[in-house]
C-alpha positions as protocol buffer text, in pm:
chain_id: "A"
residue {
  index: 1
  type: UNK
  ca { x: 1159 y: -4223 z: -1478 }
}
residue {
  index: 2
  type: UNK
  ca { x: 1282 y: -3905 z: -1651 }
}
residue {
  index: 3
  type: UNK
  ca { x: 1080 y: -3586 z: -1600 }
}
residue {
  index: 4
  type: UNK
  ca { x: 900 y: -3720 z: -1295 }
}
residue {
  index: 5
  type: UNK
  ca { x: 967 y: -3588 z: -946 }
}
residue {
  index: 6
  type: UNK
  ca { x: 1011 y: -3821 z: -652 }
}
residue {
  index: 7
  type: UNK
  ca { x: 684 y: -3690 z: -512 }
}
residue {
  index: 8
  type: UNK
  ca { x: 499 y: -3782 z: -832 }
}
residue {
  index: 9
  type: UNK
  ca { x: 660 y: -4129 z: -830 }
}
residue {
  index: 10
  type: UNK
  ca { x: 549 y: -4198 z: -474 }
}
residue {
  index: 11
  type: UNK
  ca { x: 202 y: -4045 z: -506 }
}
residue {
  index: 12
  type: UNK
  ca { x: 103 y: -4091 z: -868 }
}
residue {
  index: 13
  type: UNK
  ca { x: -265 y: -4133 z: -962 }
}
residue {
  index: 14
  type: UNK
  ca { x: -215 y: -4510 z: -928 }
}
residue {
  index: 15
  type: UNK
  ca { x: -159 y: -4460 z: -557 }
}
residue {
  index: 16
  type: UNK
  ca { x: -501 y: -4395 z: -412 }
}
residue {
  index: 17
  type: UNK
  ca { x: -402 y: -4202 z: -101 }
}
residue {
  index: 18
  type: UNK
  ca { x: -145 y: -3937 z: -15 }
}
residue {
  index: 19
  type: UNK
  ca { x: 6 y: -3991 z: 331 }
}
residue {
  index: 20
  type: UNK
  ca { x: -142 y: -3753 z: 588 }
}
residue {
  index: 21
  type: UNK
  ca { x: 196 y: -3597 z: 673 }
}
residue {
  index: 22
  type: UNK
  ca { x: 271 y: -3526 z: 306 }
}
residue {
  index: 23
  type: UNK
  ca { x: -78 y: -3387 z: 249 }
}
residue {
  index: 24
  type: UNK
  ca { x: -35 y: -3150 z: 545 }
}
residue {
  index: 25
  type: UNK
  ca { x: 298 y: -3032 z: 407 }
}
residue {
  index: 26
  type: UNK
  ca { x: 147 y: -2970 z: 62 }
}
residue {
  index: 27
  type: UNK
  ca { x: -149 y: -2786 z: 210 }
}
residue {
  index: 28
  type: UNK
  ca { x: 82 y: -2568 z: 421 }
}
residue {
  index: 29
  type: UNK
  ca { x: 286 y: -2494 z: 109 }
}
residue {
  index: 30
  type: UNK
  ca { x: -24 y: -2390 z: -85 }
}
residue {
  index: 31
  type: UNK
  ca { x: -150 y: -2180 z: 206 }
}
residue {
  index: 32
  type: UNK
  ca { x: 185 y: -1999 z: 225 }
}
residue {
  index: 33
  type: UNK
  ca { x: 171 y: -1919 z: -147 }
}
residue {
  index: 34
  type: UNK
  ca { x: -185 y: -1788 z: -113 }
}
residue {
  index: 35
  type: UNK
  ca { x: -97 y: -1568 z: 184 }
}
residue {
  index: 36
  type: UNK
  ca { x: 219 y: -1429 z: 24 }
}
residue {
  index: 37
  type: UNK
  ca { x: 29 y: -1349 z: -295 }
}
residue {
  index: 38
  type: UNK
  ca { x: -323 y: -1246 z: -189 }
}
residue {
  index: 39
  type: UNK
  ca { x: -261 y: -1053 z: 134 }
}
residue {
  index: 40
  type: UNK
  ca { x: -38 y: -791 z: -38 }
}
residue {
  index: 41
  type: UNK
  ca { x: -303 y: -757 z: -312 }
}
residue {
  index: 42
  type: UNK
  ca { x: -586 y: -702 z: -63 }
}
residue {
  index: 43
  type: UNK
  ca { x: -383 y: -443 z: 129 }
}
residue {
  index: 44
  type: UNK
  ca { x: -290 y: -257 z: -190 }
}
residue {
  index: 45
  type: UNK
  ca { x: -648 y: -253 z: -319 }
}
residue {
  index: 46
  type: UNK
  ca { x: -769 y: -89 z: 2 }
}
residue {
  index: 47
  type: UNK
  ca { x: -588 y: 231 z: -94 }
}
residue {
  index: 48
  type: UNK
  ca { x: -467 y: 320 z: 256 }
}
residue {
  index: 49
  type: UNK
  ca { x: -161 y: 189 z: 439 }
}
residue {
  index: 50
  type: UNK
  ca { x: -247 y: -115 z: 654 }
}
residue {
  index: 51
  type: UNK
  ca { x: -618 y: -87 z: 580 }
}
residue {
  index: 52
  type: UNK
  ca { x: -640 y: 272 z: 703 }
}
residue {
  index: 53
  type: UNK
  ca { x: -457 y: 229 z: 1033 }
}
residue {
  index: 54
  type: UNK
  ca { x: -380 y: 605 z: 1045 }
}
residue {
  index: 55
  type: UNK
  ca { x: -143 y: 589 z: 1340 }
}
residue {
  index: 56
  type: UNK
  ca { x: 49 y: 887 z: 1485 }
}
residue {
  index: 57
  type: UNK
  ca { x: 61 y: 1113 z: 1175 }
}
residue {
  index: 58
  type: UNK
  ca { x: 32 y: 1108 z: 794 }
}
residue {
  index: 59
  type: UNK
  ca { x: 407 y: 1160 z: 763 }
}
residue {
  index: 60
  type: UNK
  ca { x: 476 y: 860 z: 986 }
}
residue {
  index: 61
  type: UNK
  ca { x: 227 y: 647 z: 792 }
}
residue {
  index: 62
  type: UNK
  ca { x: 406 y: 750 z: 472 }
}
residue {
  index: 63
  type: UNK
  ca { x: 727 y: 607 z: 616 }
}
residue {
  index: 64
  type: UNK
  ca { x: 541 y: 291 z: 718 }
}
residue {
  index: 65
  type: UNK
  ca { x: 398 y: 268 z: 367 }
}
residue {
  index: 66
  type: UNK
  ca { x: 745 y: 281 z: 211 }
}
residue {
  index: 67
  type: UNK
  ca { x: 870 y: 3 z: 438 }
}
residue {
  index: 68
  type: UNK
  ca { x: 552 y: -197 z: 375 }
}
residue {
  index: 69
  type: UNK
  ca { x: 593 y: -164 z: -3 }
}
residue {
  index: 70
  type: UNK
  ca { x: 938 y: -321 z: 19 }
}
residue {
  index: 71
  type: UNK
  ca { x: 808 y: -595 z: 252 }
}
residue {
  index: 72
  type: UNK
  ca { x: 525 y: -678 z: 12 }
}
residue {
  index: 73
  type: UNK
  ca { x: 770 y: -696 z: -276 }
}
residue {
  index: 74
  type: UNK
  ca { x: 985 y: -945 z: -83 }
}
residue {
  index: 75
  type: UNK
  ca { x: 677 y: -1148 z: 15 }
}
residue {
  index: 76
  type: UNK
  ca { x: 558 y: -1164 z: -346 }
}
residue {
  index: 77
  type: UNK
  ca { x: 898 y: -1280 z: -469 }
}
residue {
  index: 78
  type: UNK
  ca { x: 896 y: -1550 z: -201 }
}
residue {
  index: 79
  type: UNK
  ca { x: 545 y: -1652 z: -308 }
}
residue {
  index: 80
  type: UNK
  ca { x: 650 y: -1687 z: -672 }
}
residue {
  index: 81
  type: UNK
  ca { x: 957 y: -1888 z: -568 }
}
residue {
  index: 82
  type: UNK
  ca { x: 746 y: -2130 z: -363 }
}
residue {
  index: 83
  type: UNK
  ca { x: 489 y: -2154 z: -641 }
}
residue {
  index: 84
  type: UNK
  ca { x: 743 y: -2261 z: -903 }
}
residue {
  index: 85
  type: UNK
  ca { x: 952 y: -2468 z: -664 }
}
residue {
  index: 86
  type: UNK
  ca { x: 681 y: -2732 z: -623 }
}
residue {
  index: 87
  type: UNK
  ca { x: 456 y: -2659 z: -917 }
}
residue {
  index: 88
  type: UNK
  ca { x: 362 y: -3027 z: -962 }
}
residue {
  index: 89
  type: UNK
  ca { x: 274 y: -3068 z: -595 }
}
residue {
  index: 90
  type: UNK
  ca { x: -58 y: -2886 z: -636 }
}
residue {
  index: 91
  type: UNK
  ca { x: -181 y: -3171 z: -853 }
}
residue {
  index: 92
  type: UNK
  ca { x: -202 y: -3384 z: -539 }
}
residue {
  index: 93
  type: UNK
  ca { x: -430 y: -3131 z: -369 }
}
residue {
  index: 94
  type: UNK
  ca { x: -656 y: -3053 z: -664 }
}
residue {
  index: 95
  type: UNK
  ca { x: -800 y: -3355 z: -840 }
}
residue {
  index: 96
  type: UNK
  ca { x: -831 y: -3184 z: -1178 }
}
residue {
  index: 97
  type: UNK
  ca { x: -503 y: -3136 z: -1362 }
}
residue {
  index: 98
  type: UNK
  ca { x: -639 y: -2836 z: -1554 }
}
residue {
  index: 99
  type: UNK
  ca { x: -778 y: -2676 z: -1239 }
}
residue {
  index: 100
  type: UNK
  ca { x: -437 y: -2703 z: -1073 }
}
residue {
  index: 101
  type: UNK
  ca { x: -273 y: -2547 z: -1380 }
}
residue {
  index: 102
  type: UNK
  ca { x: -532 y: -2268 z: -1380 }
}
residue {
  index: 103
  type: UNK
  ca { x: -480 y: -2202 z: -1008 }
}
residue {
  index: 104
  type: UNK
  ca { x: -103 y: -2190 z: -1045 }
}
residue {
  index: 105
  type: UNK
  ca { x: -124 y: -1966 z: -1353 }
}
residue {
  index: 106
  type: UNK
  ca { x: -362 y: -1718 z: -1188 }
}
residue {
  index: 107
  type: UNK
  ca { x: -147 y: -1695 z: -875 }
}
residue {
  index: 108
  type: UNK
  ca { x: 167 y: -1646 z: -1084 }
}
residue {
  index: 109
  type: UNK
  ca { x: 10 y: -1372 z: -1298 }
}
residue {
  index: 110
  type: UNK
  ca { x: -133 y: -1190 z: -995 }
}
residue {
  index: 111
  type: UNK
  ca { x: 203 y: -1205 z: -817 }
}
residue {
  index: 112
  type: UNK
  ca { x: 411 y: -1098 z: -1119 }
}
residue {
  index: 113
  type: UNK
  ca { x: 185 y: -801 z: -1193 }
}
residue {
  index: 114
  type: UNK
  ca { x: 214 y: -691 z: -831 }
}
residue {
  index: 115
  type: UNK
  ca { x: 592 y: -731 z: -843 }
}
residue {
  index: 116
  type: UNK
  ca { x: 615 y: -511 z: -1154 }
}
residue {
  index: 117
  type: UNK
  ca { x: 398 y: -239 z: -997 }
}
residue {
  index: 118
  type: UNK
  ca { x: 577 y: -278 z: -664 }
}
residue {
  index: 119
  type: UNK
  ca { x: 918 y: -226 z: -821 }
}
residue {
  index: 120
  type: UNK
  ca { x: 800 y: 101 z: -975 }
}
residue {
  index: 121
  type: UNK
  ca { x: 652 y: 209 z: -642 }
}
residue {
  index: 122
  type: UNK
  ca { x: 969 y: 129 z: -448 }
}
residue {
  index: 123
  type: UNK
  ca { x: 1181 y: 325 z: -697 }
}
residue {
  index: 124
  type: UNK
  ca { x: 946 y: 625 z: -670 }
}
residue {
  index: 125
  type: UNK
  ca { x: 943 y: 603 z: -290 }
}
residue {
  index: 126
  type: UNK
  ca { x: 1323 y: 592 z: -284 }
}
residue {
  index: 127
  type: UNK
  ca { x: 1331 y: 913 z: -486 }
}
residue {
  index: 128
  type: UNK
  ca { x: 1056 y: 1105 z: -306 }
}
residue {
  index: 129
  type: UNK
  ca { x: 1126 y: 974 z: 44 }
}
residue {
  index: 130
  type: UNK
  ca { x: 1433 y: 1194 z: 81 }
}
residue {
  index: 131
  type: UNK
  ca { x: 1210 y: 1506 z: 78 }
}
residue {
  index: 132
  type: UNK
  ca { x: 923 y: 1383 z: 292 }
}
residue {
  index: 133
  type: UNK
  ca { x: 888 y: 1715 z: 478 }
}
residue {
  index: 134
  type: UNK
  ca { x: 797 y: 1879 z: 149 }
}
residue {
  index: 135
  type: UNK
  ca { x: 508 y: 1643 z: 78 }
}
residue {
  index: 136
  type: UNK
  ca { x: 366 y: 1620 z: 431 }
}
residue {
  index: 137
  type: UNK
  ca { x: 313 y: 1930 z: 645 }
}
residue {
  index: 138
  type: UNK
  ca { x: 109 y: 2002 z: 957 }
}
residue {
  index: 139
  type: UNK
  ca { x: 2 y: 2340 z: 1088 }
}
residue {
  index: 140
  type: UNK
  ca { x: -163 y: 2432 z: 1419 }
}
residue {
  index: 141
  type: UNK
  ca { x: -444 y: 2678 z: 1341 }
}
residue {
  index: 142
  type: UNK
  ca { x: -609 y: 2786 z: 1665 }
}
residue {
  index: 143
  type: UNK
  ca { x: -751 y: 2462 z: 1810 }
}
residue {
  index: 144
  type: UNK
  ca { x: -722 y: 2265 z: 1486 }
}
residue {
  index: 145
  type: UNK
  ca { x: -444 y: 2072 z: 1316 }
}
residue {
  index: 146
  type: UNK
  ca { x: -432 y: 2126 z: 941 }
}
residue {
  index: 147
  type: UNK
  ca { x: -254 y: 1860 z: 736 }
}
residue {
  index: 148
  type: UNK
  ca { x: -130 y: 1957 z: 389 }
}
residue {
  index: 149
  type: UNK
  ca { x: -37 y: 1694 z: 134 }
}
residue {
  index: 150
  type: UNK
  ca { x: 153 y: 1824 z: -168 }
}
residue {
  index: 151
  type: UNK
  ca { x: 99 y: 1616 z: -481 }
}
residue {
  index: 152
  type: UNK
  ca { x: 390 y: 1709 z: -703 }
}
residue {
  index: 153
  type: UNK
  ca { x: 454 y: 1483 z: -1005 }
}
residue {
  index: 154
  type: UNK
  ca { x: 733 y: 1713 z: -1124 }
}
residue {
  index: 155
  type: UNK
  ca { x: 759 y: 1762 z: -1497 }
}
residue {
  index: 156
  type: UNK
  ca { x: 498 y: 1489 z: -1556 }
}
residue {
  index: 157
  type: UNK
  ca { x: 201 y: 1701 z: -1443 }
}
residue {
  index: 158
  type: UNK
  ca { x: 57 y: 1983 z: -1235 }
}
residue {
  index: 159
  type: UNK
  ca { x: 125 y: 2008 z: -861 }
}
residue {
  index: 160
  type: UNK
  ca { x: -151 y: 2070 z: -606 }
}
residue {
  index: 161
  type: UNK
  ca { x: -196 y: 2111 z: -232 }
}
residue {
  index: 162
  type: UNK
  ca { x: -463 y: 1907 z: -53 }
}
residue {
  index: 163
  type: UNK
  ca { x: -580 y: 2044 z: 281 }
}
residue {
  index: 164
  type: UNK
  ca { x: -726 y: 1820 z: 551 }
}
residue {
  index: 165
  type: UNK
  ca { x: -851 y: 1869 z: 904 }
}
residue {
  index: 166
  type: UNK
  ca { x: -659 y: 1618 z: 1116 }
}
residue {
  index: 167
  type: UNK
  ca { x: -878 y: 1492 z: 1399 }
}
residue {
  index: 168
  type: UNK
  ca { x: -742 y: 1284 z: 1690 }
}
residue {
  index: 169
  type: UNK
  ca { x: -876 y: 935 z: 1758 }
}
residue {
  index: 170
  type: UNK
  ca { x: -816 y: 694 z: 2048 }
}
residue {
  index: 171
  type: UNK
  ca { x: -489 y: 497 z: 2066 }
}
residue {
  index: 172
  type: UNK
  ca { x: -286 y: 778 z: 1904 }
}
residue {
  index: 173
  type: UNK
  ca { x: -470 y: 743 z: 1575 }
}
residue {
  index: 174
  type: UNK
  ca { x: -617 y: 1016 z: 1357 }
}
residue {
  index: 175
  type: UNK
  ca { x: -886 y: 1086 z: 1099 }
}
residue {
  index: 176
  type: UNK
  ca { x: -845 y: 1313 z: 796 }
}
residue {
  index: 177
  type: UNK
  ca { x: -1136 y: 1526 z: 676 }
}
residue {
  index: 178
  type: UNK
  ca { x: -1086 y: 1681 z: 334 }
}
residue {
  index: 179
  type: UNK
  ca { x: -1121 y: 2060 z: 322 }
}
residue {
  index: 180
  type: UNK
  ca { x: -1000 y: 2193 z: -11 }
}
residue {
  index: 181
  type: UNK
  ca { x: -760 y: 2151 z: -301 }
}
residue {
  index: 182
  type: UNK
  ca { x: -553 y: 2447 z: -429 }
}
residue {
  index: 183
  type: UNK
  ca { x: -286 y: 2511 z: -686 }
}
residue {
  index: 184
  type: UNK
  ca { x: 76 y: 2470 z: -586 }
}
residue {
  index: 185
  type: UNK
  ca { x: 253 y: 2762 z: -413 }
}
residue {
  index: 186
  type: UNK
  ca { x: 584 y: 2594 z: -326 }
}
residue {
  index: 187
  type: UNK
  ca { x: 682 y: 2647 z: 42 }
}
residue {
  index: 188
  type: UNK
  ca { x: 345 y: 2751 z: 176 }
}
residue {
  index: 189
  type: UNK
  ca { x: 260 y: 2900 z: 514 }
}
residue {
  index: 190
  type: UNK
  ca { x: -79 y: 2913 z: 686 }
}
residue {
  index: 191
  type: UNK
  ca { x: -223 y: 3185 z: 907 }
}
residue {
  index: 192
  type: UNK
  ca { x: -554 y: 3181 z: 1091 }
}
residue {
  index: 193
  type: UNK
  ca { x: -843 y: 3381 z: 945 }
}
residue {
  index: 194
  type: UNK
  ca { x: -1217 y: 3403 z: 1007 }
}
residue {
  index: 195
  type: UNK
  ca { x: -1351 y: 3046 z: 1018 }
}
residue {
  index: 196
  type: UNK
  ca { x: -1046 y: 2910 z: 838 }
}
residue {
  index: 197
  type: UNK
  ca { x: -697 y: 3006 z: 732 }
}
residue {
  index: 198
  type: UNK
  ca { x: -506 y: 3199 z: 467 }
}
residue {
  index: 199
  type: UNK
  ca { x: -239 y: 3045 z: 247 }
}
residue {
  index: 200
  type: UNK
  ca { x: 83 y: 3238 z: 176 }
}
residue {
  index: 201
  type: UNK
  ca { x: 385 y: 3150 z: -36 }
}
residue {
  index: 202
  type: UNK
  ca { x: 749 y: 3149 z: 81 }
}
residue {
  index: 203
  type: UNK
  ca { x: 774 y: 3523 z: 16 }
}
residue {
  index: 204
  type: UNK
  ca { x: 478 y: 3598 z: 242 }
}
residue {
  index: 205
  type: UNK
  ca { x: 245 y: 3678 z: -48 }
}
residue {
  index: 206
  type: UNK
  ca { x: -123 y: 3599 z: 2 }
}
residue {
  index: 207
  type: UNK
  ca { x: -253 y: 3325 z: -229 }
}
residue {
  index: 208
  type: UNK
  ca { x: -574 y: 3164 z: -104 }
}
residue {
  index: 209
  type: UNK
  ca { x: -832 y: 3187 z: 170 }
}
residue {
  index: 210
  type: UNK
  ca { x: -959 y: 2849 z: 283 }
}
residue {
  index: 211
  type: UNK
  ca { x: -1278 y: 2819 z: 488 }
}
residue {
  index: 212
  type: UNK
  ca { x: -1344 y: 2531 z: 724 }
}
residue {
  index: 213
  type: UNK
  ca { x: -1716 y: 2585 z: 686 }
}
residue {
  index: 214
  type: UNK
  ca { x: -1904 y: 2341 z: 905 }
}
residue {
  index: 215
  type: UNK
  ca { x: -1612 y: 2099 z: 913 }
}
residue {
  index: 216
  type: UNK
  ca { x: -1493 y: 2007 z: 1259 }
}
residue {
  index: 217
  type: UNK
  ca { x: -1361 y: 1724 z: 1473 }
}
residue {
  index: 218
  type: UNK
  ca { x: -1656 y: 1718 z: 1711 }
}
């Protein structure tokens, strides 16, 4: 019968029961599609790499994030491939034809949107990743570690420096506590001052004084 897959011929609505082995295979297929599509979405929506793992250092986690972005893109492409490969198979797991179409459509849209955003992210990471030392810096100020993230969109916007107190956690992890945001000064240097630190540019010119206030790792 033209336009009908072998699976649909063997397990059409006239056949009352799908063999257990085939049902298990279909369920595994659907589960794989769900995992490949939803897990990357949940991780991305969290906003931090690997749900805020914060292992070793922000610079290292930036490298992990770049590798993870590529892995998620591959996973999403695999999910879309599996989804369209056996599109009609979901009709044997969901009794309603329209519900199976809705499920497949939602999964496809979610995956394709993520793929589009992921491609942009991977291209940006490939461009910015070559100068990672510029975006992620750490300074030892007395007994504290100050992490500086430079947000520099280039010609598209204004650049800023974000200062954080980097506090150690068990298992070689860390916690970042926001201190202050300042305007961009290119290759900055930090020097200890009373209850904080001073920010200098690459020529040694004083720019900002940042106070830690009551912020601490204790």
